[in-house]
Coordinates of C-alpha atoms and ligand atoms in Angstrom, one line a residue:
M1 CA 196.2 251.0 110.5
A2 CA 193.8 252.7 108.1
E3 CA 195.2 255.1 105.6
F4 CA 193.2 257.9 107.1
D5 CA 192.5 258.4 110.7
Y6 CA 188.8 258.9 111.3
Y7 CA 189.4 260.8 114.5
E8 CA 191.8 263.2 112.7
I9 CA 189.3 263.7 109.9
L10 CA 186.6 264.9 112.3
G11 CA 189.2 266.8 114.4
I12 CA 188.3 265.0 117.7
E13 CA 190.1 263.1 120.5
R14 CA 190.0 259.3 120.5
N15 CA 187.9 259.4 123.7
A16 CA 185.3 261.8 122.2
S17 CA 181.7 261.4 123.3
D18 CA 178.9 260.7 120.9
Q19 CA 177.8 264.4 121.4
E20 CA 181.3 265.6 120.4
I21 CA 181.3 263.4 117.4
K22 CA 178.0 264.7 116.3
R23 CA 179.0 268.3 116.9
A24 CA 182.3 267.8 115.0
Y25 CA 180.4 266.2 112.1
R26 CA 177.9 269.1 111.9
N27 CA 180.7 271.6 111.9
M28 CA 182.4 269.7 109.0
V29 CA 179.2 269.6 107.0
R30 CA 178.9 273.3 107.4
K31 CA 182.5 273.9 106.6
Y32 CA 182.4 271.9 103.4
H33 CA 179.0 272.9 102.1
P34 CA 179.2 273.8 98.4
D35 CA 177.6 277.2 99.2
V36 CA 180.5 278.3 101.4
A37 CA 183.5 276.2 100.4
E38 CA 185.9 278.1 98.2
D39 CA 187.4 275.0 96.5
K40 CA 184.3 273.0 95.8
E41 CA 186.1 269.9 94.5
K42 CA 188.3 269.7 97.5
A43 CA 185.4 270.2 99.8
Q44 CA 183.6 267.4 98.1
E45 CA 186.6 265.1 98.6
E46 CA 186.8 266.1 102.2
M47 CA 183.1 265.5 102.7
I48 CA 183.4 261.9 101.5
K49 CA 186.1 261.3 104.1
V50 CA 184.0 263.1 106.8
N51 CA 180.9 261.1 105.9
E52 CA 182.8 257.8 106.1
A53 CA 184.4 258.8 109.4
Y54 CA 181.1 259.8 110.8
A55 CA 179.4 256.6 109.6
V56 CA 181.9 254.5 111.5
L57 CA 182.4 256.6 114.6
S58 CA 178.8 257.4 115.3
D59 CA 178.0 253.7 115.4
A60 CA 179.1 252.1 118.7
D61 CA 179.9 248.7 117.2
K62 CA 181.7 250.0 114.2
R63 CA 183.6 252.4 116.3
A64 CA 184.7 249.6 118.7
Y65 CA 185.9 247.5 115.7
Y66 CA 187.7 250.5 114.3
D67 CA 189.4 251.2 117.6
S68 CA 190.6 247.6 117.8
Y69 CA 191.6 247.0 114.2
G70 CA 192.3 250.4 112.8
Q71 CA 189.8 249.9 109.9
A72 CA 186.1 249.8 109.4
P73 CA 184.4 246.5 109.7
G74 CA 184.1 244.9 106.3
A75 CA 187.0 246.9 104.9
G76 CA 189.6 245.2 102.8
P77 CA 193.3 244.9 103.9
S78 CA 194.0 248.4 102.7
G79 CA 191.3 249.8 105.0
G80 CA 190.4 253.4 104.4
F81 CA 188.3 254.8 101.7
G82 CA 188.9 252.2 98.9
G83 CA 188.0 249.4 101.3
F84 CA 184.6 250.9 101.8
G85 CA 183.7 250.4 98.2
G86 CA 183.5 254.1 97.8
F87 CA 180.1 255.7 97.3
G88 CA 179.5 253.8 94.1
G89 CA 175.9 252.6 93.7
F90 CA 174.6 255.3 95.9
G91 CA 174.0 257.7 93.1
G92 CA 177.0 259.9 93.8
F93 CA 178.2 262.1 96.5
G94 CA 175.7 264.9 95.7
D95 CA 172.8 262.8 96.9
I96 CA 174.2 261.9 100.2
F97 CA 175.4 265.4 100.8
E98 CA 172.0 266.8 100.0
S99 CA 170.2 264.4 102.2
F100 CA 172.5 265.4 105.1
M101 CA 172.2 269.0 104.5
N102 CA 168.4 268.9 104.2
M103 CA 167.7 266.7 107.0
G104 CA 170.5 267.2 109.4
G105 CA 173.1 269.8 109.3
R106 CA 171.3 272.7 107.9
R107 CA 168.1 272.6 109.8
D108 CA 169.6 273.6 113.0
E109 CA 166.6 275.3 114.7
R110 CA 168.8 277.5 116.8
Q111 CA 170.5 279.1 113.8
P112 CA 168.9 282.2 112.3
R113 CA 167.1 281.2 109.2
R114 CA 165.7 283.2 106.3
G115 CA 162.0 282.9 105.8
R116 CA 160.4 281.2 102.7
D117 CA 159.9 283.1 99.5
I118 CA 156.3 283.7 98.3
R119 CA 155.7 283.4 94.5
L120 CA 152.9 285.4 93.0
G121 CA 151.8 285.8 89.4
V122 CA 150.5 289.0 87.8
T123 CA 149.2 289.5 84.3
I124 CA 149.5 292.8 82.5
T125 CA 148.6 294.0 79.0
L126 CA 151.1 294.6 76.2
E127 CA 150.5 298.3 76.6
E128 CA 151.3 298.1 80.3
A129 CA 154.5 296.3 79.4
Y130 CA 155.3 299.1 77.0
T131 CA 154.8 301.9 79.5
G132 CA 155.6 300.2 82.7
C133 CA 153.0 300.1 85.4
T134 CA 152.1 299.6 89.0
K135 CA 150.0 296.7 90.0
E136 CA 148.5 295.8 93.4
V137 CA 148.9 292.2 94.5
E138 CA 147.2 290.6 97.4
Y139 CA 148.8 287.6 99.2
K140 CA 148.7 285.7 102.5
V141 CA 151.7 285.8 104.7
H142 CA 152.5 284.8 108.3
E143 CA 153.1 287.3 111.0
S144 CA 154.3 286.7 114.5
C145 CA 151.3 286.2 116.8
L146 CA 150.7 289.4 118.9
T147 CA 148.8 287.6 121.6
C148 CA 151.7 285.2 122.6
K149 CA 154.5 287.2 120.9
G150 CA 155.5 284.1 119.1
K151 CA 156.0 282.1 122.4
L152 CA 153.2 279.6 121.3
T153 CA 151.5 279.9 124.7
V154 CA 150.3 282.6 127.1
E155 CA 150.5 280.4 130.2
P156 CA 153.8 280.2 132.2
D157 CA 153.5 276.4 132.2
G158 CA 152.2 276.2 128.6
V159 CA 155.2 274.4 127.1
E160 CA 157.1 271.3 128.2
V161 CA 160.3 269.7 127.0
C162 CA 159.6 267.5 124.0
P163 CA 159.5 263.9 125.1
T164 CA 160.8 262.5 121.8
C165 CA 164.1 264.5 121.5
R166 CA 164.3 265.6 125.2
G167 CA 164.6 269.2 124.0
A168 CA 167.4 268.7 121.5
G169 CA 165.2 269.4 118.5
R170 CA 166.9 266.6 116.6
V171 CA 166.9 262.9 116.7
Q172 CA 169.2 260.3 115.2
K173 CA 167.9 258.1 112.4
Q174 CA 169.6 255.1 110.8
I175 CA 169.6 255.2 107.0
N176 CA 170.6 252.5 104.6
I177 CA 173.2 253.8 102.2
G178 CA 174.1 250.6 100.3
F179 CA 177.2 249.4 102.1
G180 CA 175.8 249.7 105.6
T181 CA 173.7 252.0 107.7
L182 CA 174.6 255.6 108.5
A183 CA 173.4 257.4 111.6
Q184 CA 171.8 260.6 110.5
V185 CA 170.7 263.5 112.6
V186 CA 167.3 264.7 111.5
E187 CA 164.8 267.2 112.8
C188 CA 162.6 265.8 115.6
P189 CA 159.3 264.8 114.0
T190 CA 157.3 265.4 117.2
C191 CA 158.3 269.0 117.8
G192 CA 159.5 270.1 114.4
G193 CA 162.9 270.9 115.9
R194 CA 161.7 273.4 118.5
G195 CA 162.6 271.0 121.4
Q196 CA 159.3 272.0 123.1
K197 CA 155.9 270.5 123.2
V198 CA 153.0 273.0 123.6
V199 CA 150.5 271.7 126.2
K200 CA 148.5 274.9 126.5
P201 CA 148.5 276.5 123.1
C202 CA 147.9 280.2 122.6
P203 CA 144.2 280.7 121.7
E204 CA 145.0 283.2 118.9
C205 CA 147.6 281.2 116.9
K206 CA 146.7 277.7 118.2
G207 CA 150.3 277.3 119.4
Q208 CA 151.8 278.0 116.0
G209 CA 153.4 281.3 117.1
V210 CA 152.3 282.9 113.9
V211 CA 149.0 283.9 112.3
E212 CA 148.1 284.3 108.7
V213 CA 147.3 287.8 107.4
T214 CA 146.4 289.2 104.0
K215 CA 148.7 291.8 102.7
R216 CA 148.6 294.1 99.7
L217 CA 151.6 295.4 97.9
D218 CA 152.1 297.8 95.0
I219 CA 154.4 296.3 92.5
K220 CA 156.3 298.6 90.2
I221 CA 156.6 296.8 86.9
P222 CA 159.3 298.3 84.7
A223 CA 158.8 299.0 81.0
G224 CA 159.9 296.3 78.6
I225 CA 159.1 293.4 80.9
E226 CA 158.4 290.0 79.2
T227 CA 156.4 287.0 80.2
G228 CA 158.4 284.9 82.7
N229 CA 160.4 287.8 84.0
G230 CA 160.5 287.9 87.8
L231 CA 160.6 290.8 90.2
R232 CA 162.0 290.2 93.7
L233 CA 160.7 292.2 96.7
P234 CA 163.0 291.5 99.6
D235 CA 161.7 291.2 103.1
C236 CA 158.0 290.8 102.1
G237 CA 157.9 287.0 102.3
E238 CA 157.5 284.6 105.2
P239 CA 159.1 285.5 108.5
G240 CA 162.5 284.1 109.3
A241 CA 163.3 282.0 112.4
N242 CA 165.5 282.9 115.3
G243 CA 166.0 286.5 114.1
G244 CA 166.7 285.5 110.5
P245 CA 165.4 287.9 107.8
R246 CA 162.0 287.5 106.0
G247 CA 161.9 285.8 102.7
S248 CA 161.1 287.7 99.5
V249 CA 158.0 288.1 97.4
I250 CA 158.8 287.0 93.9
V251 CA 156.4 288.3 91.3
I252 CA 156.3 286.4 88.0
V253 CA 154.9 288.6 85.3
E254 CA 152.8 287.4 82.4
V255 CA 152.2 289.7 79.5
A256 CA 148.8 288.8 78.0
E257 CA 148.6 288.0 74.3
D258 CA 147.7 291.1 72.3
K259 CA 145.2 291.0 69.4
R260 CA 147.1 293.5 67.3
F261 CA 150.7 292.7 67.8
V262 CA 152.9 289.6 68.0
R263 CA 155.9 290.2 70.2
E264 CA 159.4 288.8 69.6
G265 CA 161.6 290.2 72.4
A266 CA 161.6 293.9 71.9
D267 CA 160.4 293.7 68.3
L268 CA 156.7 293.8 67.3
L269 CA 155.0 292.3 64.3
Y270 CA 151.9 294.0 63.0
R271 CA 149.7 292.9 60.2
K272 CA 148.3 295.6 58.0
N273 CA 145.5 294.9 55.6
I274 CA 145.6 297.0 52.4
T275 CA 143.4 296.9 49.3
F276 CA 144.8 295.5 46.1
T277 CA 144.7 298.9 44.5
Q278 CA 146.8 300.3 47.3
A279 CA 149.2 297.5 46.8
A280 CA 149.4 298.1 43.0
L281 CA 149.4 301.9 43.0
G282 CA 151.2 302.5 46.4
A283 CA 149.7 304.4 49.3
E284 CA 150.3 306.0 52.6
V285 CA 148.7 304.0 55.4
E286 CA 148.2 304.4 59.1
I287 CA 149.9 301.9 61.4
E288 CA 148.7 301.4 64.9
Q289 CA 151.2 301.5 67.7
V290 CA 151.0 299.8 71.1
T291 CA 150.2 303.1 72.8
G292 CA 147.3 303.7 70.5
K293 CA 149.0 306.5 68.5
S294 CA 149.3 306.0 64.8
E295 CA 152.3 306.1 62.6
K296 CA 152.3 306.7 58.8
L297 CA 153.9 304.2 56.5
R298 CA 154.6 304.7 52.8
I299 CA 153.7 301.5 50.8
P300 CA 155.4 301.6 47.4
A301 CA 153.6 300.7 44.2
G302 CA 153.8 297.0 43.4
T303 CA 153.8 295.8 47.0
Q304 CA 153.2 292.1 47.3
P305 CA 151.2 290.3 49.9
G306 CA 153.5 289.4 52.8
A307 CA 155.9 292.3 52.1
T308 CA 157.3 293.6 55.4
F309 CA 158.4 297.0 56.4
R310 CA 160.5 297.9 59.3
I311 CA 159.7 301.0 61.4
K312 CA 162.8 301.5 63.5
G313 CA 162.4 302.2 67.2
K314 CA 158.7 301.8 67.3
G315 CA 158.7 298.3 68.9
M316 CA 158.8 297.6 72.6
P317 CA 161.3 299.2 75.0
E318 CA 164.1 296.8 75.9
F319 CA 163.9 295.6 79.5
R320 CA 166.2 297.6 81.8
S321 CA 167.6 299.5 78.8
A322 CA 167.0 302.8 77.0
R323 CA 166.7 301.1 73.6
F324 CA 163.6 300.2 71.7
G325 CA 162.9 297.4 69.3
D326 CA 161.4 297.8 65.8
L327 CA 157.9 297.5 64.5
H328 CA 157.6 295.2 61.6
V329 CA 154.6 295.6 59.4
V330 CA 153.5 292.6 57.3
V331 CA 151.2 293.6 54.5
Q332 CA 148.2 291.6 53.7
V333 CA 146.5 292.4 50.4
I334 CA 142.8 292.0 50.5
V335 CA 141.1 291.0 47.3
P336 CA 137.6 292.5 47.1
T337 CA 134.7 290.1 47.4
K338 CA 132.0 292.4 46.2
L339 CA 132.3 294.8 43.2
N340 CA 129.8 297.3 42.1
D341 CA 129.0 297.5 38.4
K342 CA 131.4 300.3 37.7
Q343 CA 134.3 298.6 39.5
K344 CA 133.6 295.4 37.7
K345 CA 133.6 297.2 34.3
L346 CA 136.8 299.0 35.1
L347 CA 138.6 295.8 36.1
E348 CA 137.5 294.1 33.0
E349 CA 138.9 297.0 31.0
F350 CA 142.1 296.7 33.1
Q351 CA 142.4 293.1 32.2
E352 CA 142.0 293.7 28.6
A353 CA 144.5 296.6 28.7
G354 CA 147.6 294.5 28.8
P355 CA 149.4 291.4 30.1
Q356 CA 149.7 290.8 33.9
E357 CA 152.4 289.1 35.9
A358 CA 151.0 286.2 38.0
K359 CA 154.4 285.0 39.3
E360 CA 155.6 286.1 42.8
P361 CA 158.8 288.0 42.5
S362 CA 161.8 287.1 44.7
K363 CA 161.3 285.6 48.2
G364 CA 158.1 283.9 49.2
F365 CA 155.7 285.1 51.8
F366 CA 157.2 283.2 54.7
G367 CA 160.7 284.0 53.8
R368 CA 160.0 287.7 54.1
I369 CA 158.2 287.3 57.4
H370 CA 161.2 285.4 58.7
D371 CA 163.5 288.1 57.5
A372 CA 161.4 290.8 59.2
I373 CA 161.4 289.1 62.6
F374 CA 164.9 287.7 62.7
G375 CA 166.7 290.3 60.7
Ligands
ZN401 ZN1 149.9 283.1 119.7
ZN402 ZN1 161.2 267.0 119.8

């Protein structure tokens, strides 16, 4: 006798029909699916047994062998799961589980299913990201056909039972899983799982049951949003099946590069050009803000190129928070390229007036920028 009883694993009688085996298997797949199982590790272990039991019992020859000898054909003296060689070489349990879920168990056409999500992109300016904004998006989505009300046909004899699956919506397919073949239940390729063949399609939707329409939506984009942030709008996506809910519209936001500011999270970096006399003597300068307003900044005498000044709270608002980042001003000192006669004369006098320092004090230019951005 095998260490484990395949009939017990699937919870069926020894005289169970093929249909009962299939049903039991599907129930197990649902029961042990990682999305629903509480103990995922245990569920995975159970699924390995379930898969093996189903592989044997769904195959008439293997089942007959098992019924006679109490072990799977080809199994060693111990029988059971070790004798099958495990699932080694198959790429792990995850693969087999996924392939079952995707092709068999999960796509039961009679179950309510949520519709697909629709992903859209929207580009906004930095200023719009600062204030928050509303953007209109346009997209194509399917709606139930009003002419046939989703019945695919308007004729009473417009649909027939699908000849491939005889109305079941699913067919069995043999797949090779390394140590043998496994009967797998997949969606019927002819009818796509509906179990029906449309012979007189609805003229409006061509027998699809749905028509494509263009929709517009106003998207409220909150302040502080960053490139790559997504906004989900539930129930605006593709329609569900069998009474399932619609999918979502997911809007992925891109904040366009700004000519004036470099953004680092909620902090902003701004480059301010000043004259070399302003740098040497000190000055009060105007600093532009994202909103267009200006802010005054006091530059002390002896300011070096690359010096950075932090204006607290004048950066971007933080996403979904009441806080604001800082505005970092990097000073660039512009050396004059044209001097009038008087300026030239004065500078020559300046040069003769005393010795000048040509060595950069303390940290270098890049060191200070780094400090300004990363604190
Ligand atoms: Zn229609
Ligand atoms: Zn079919």
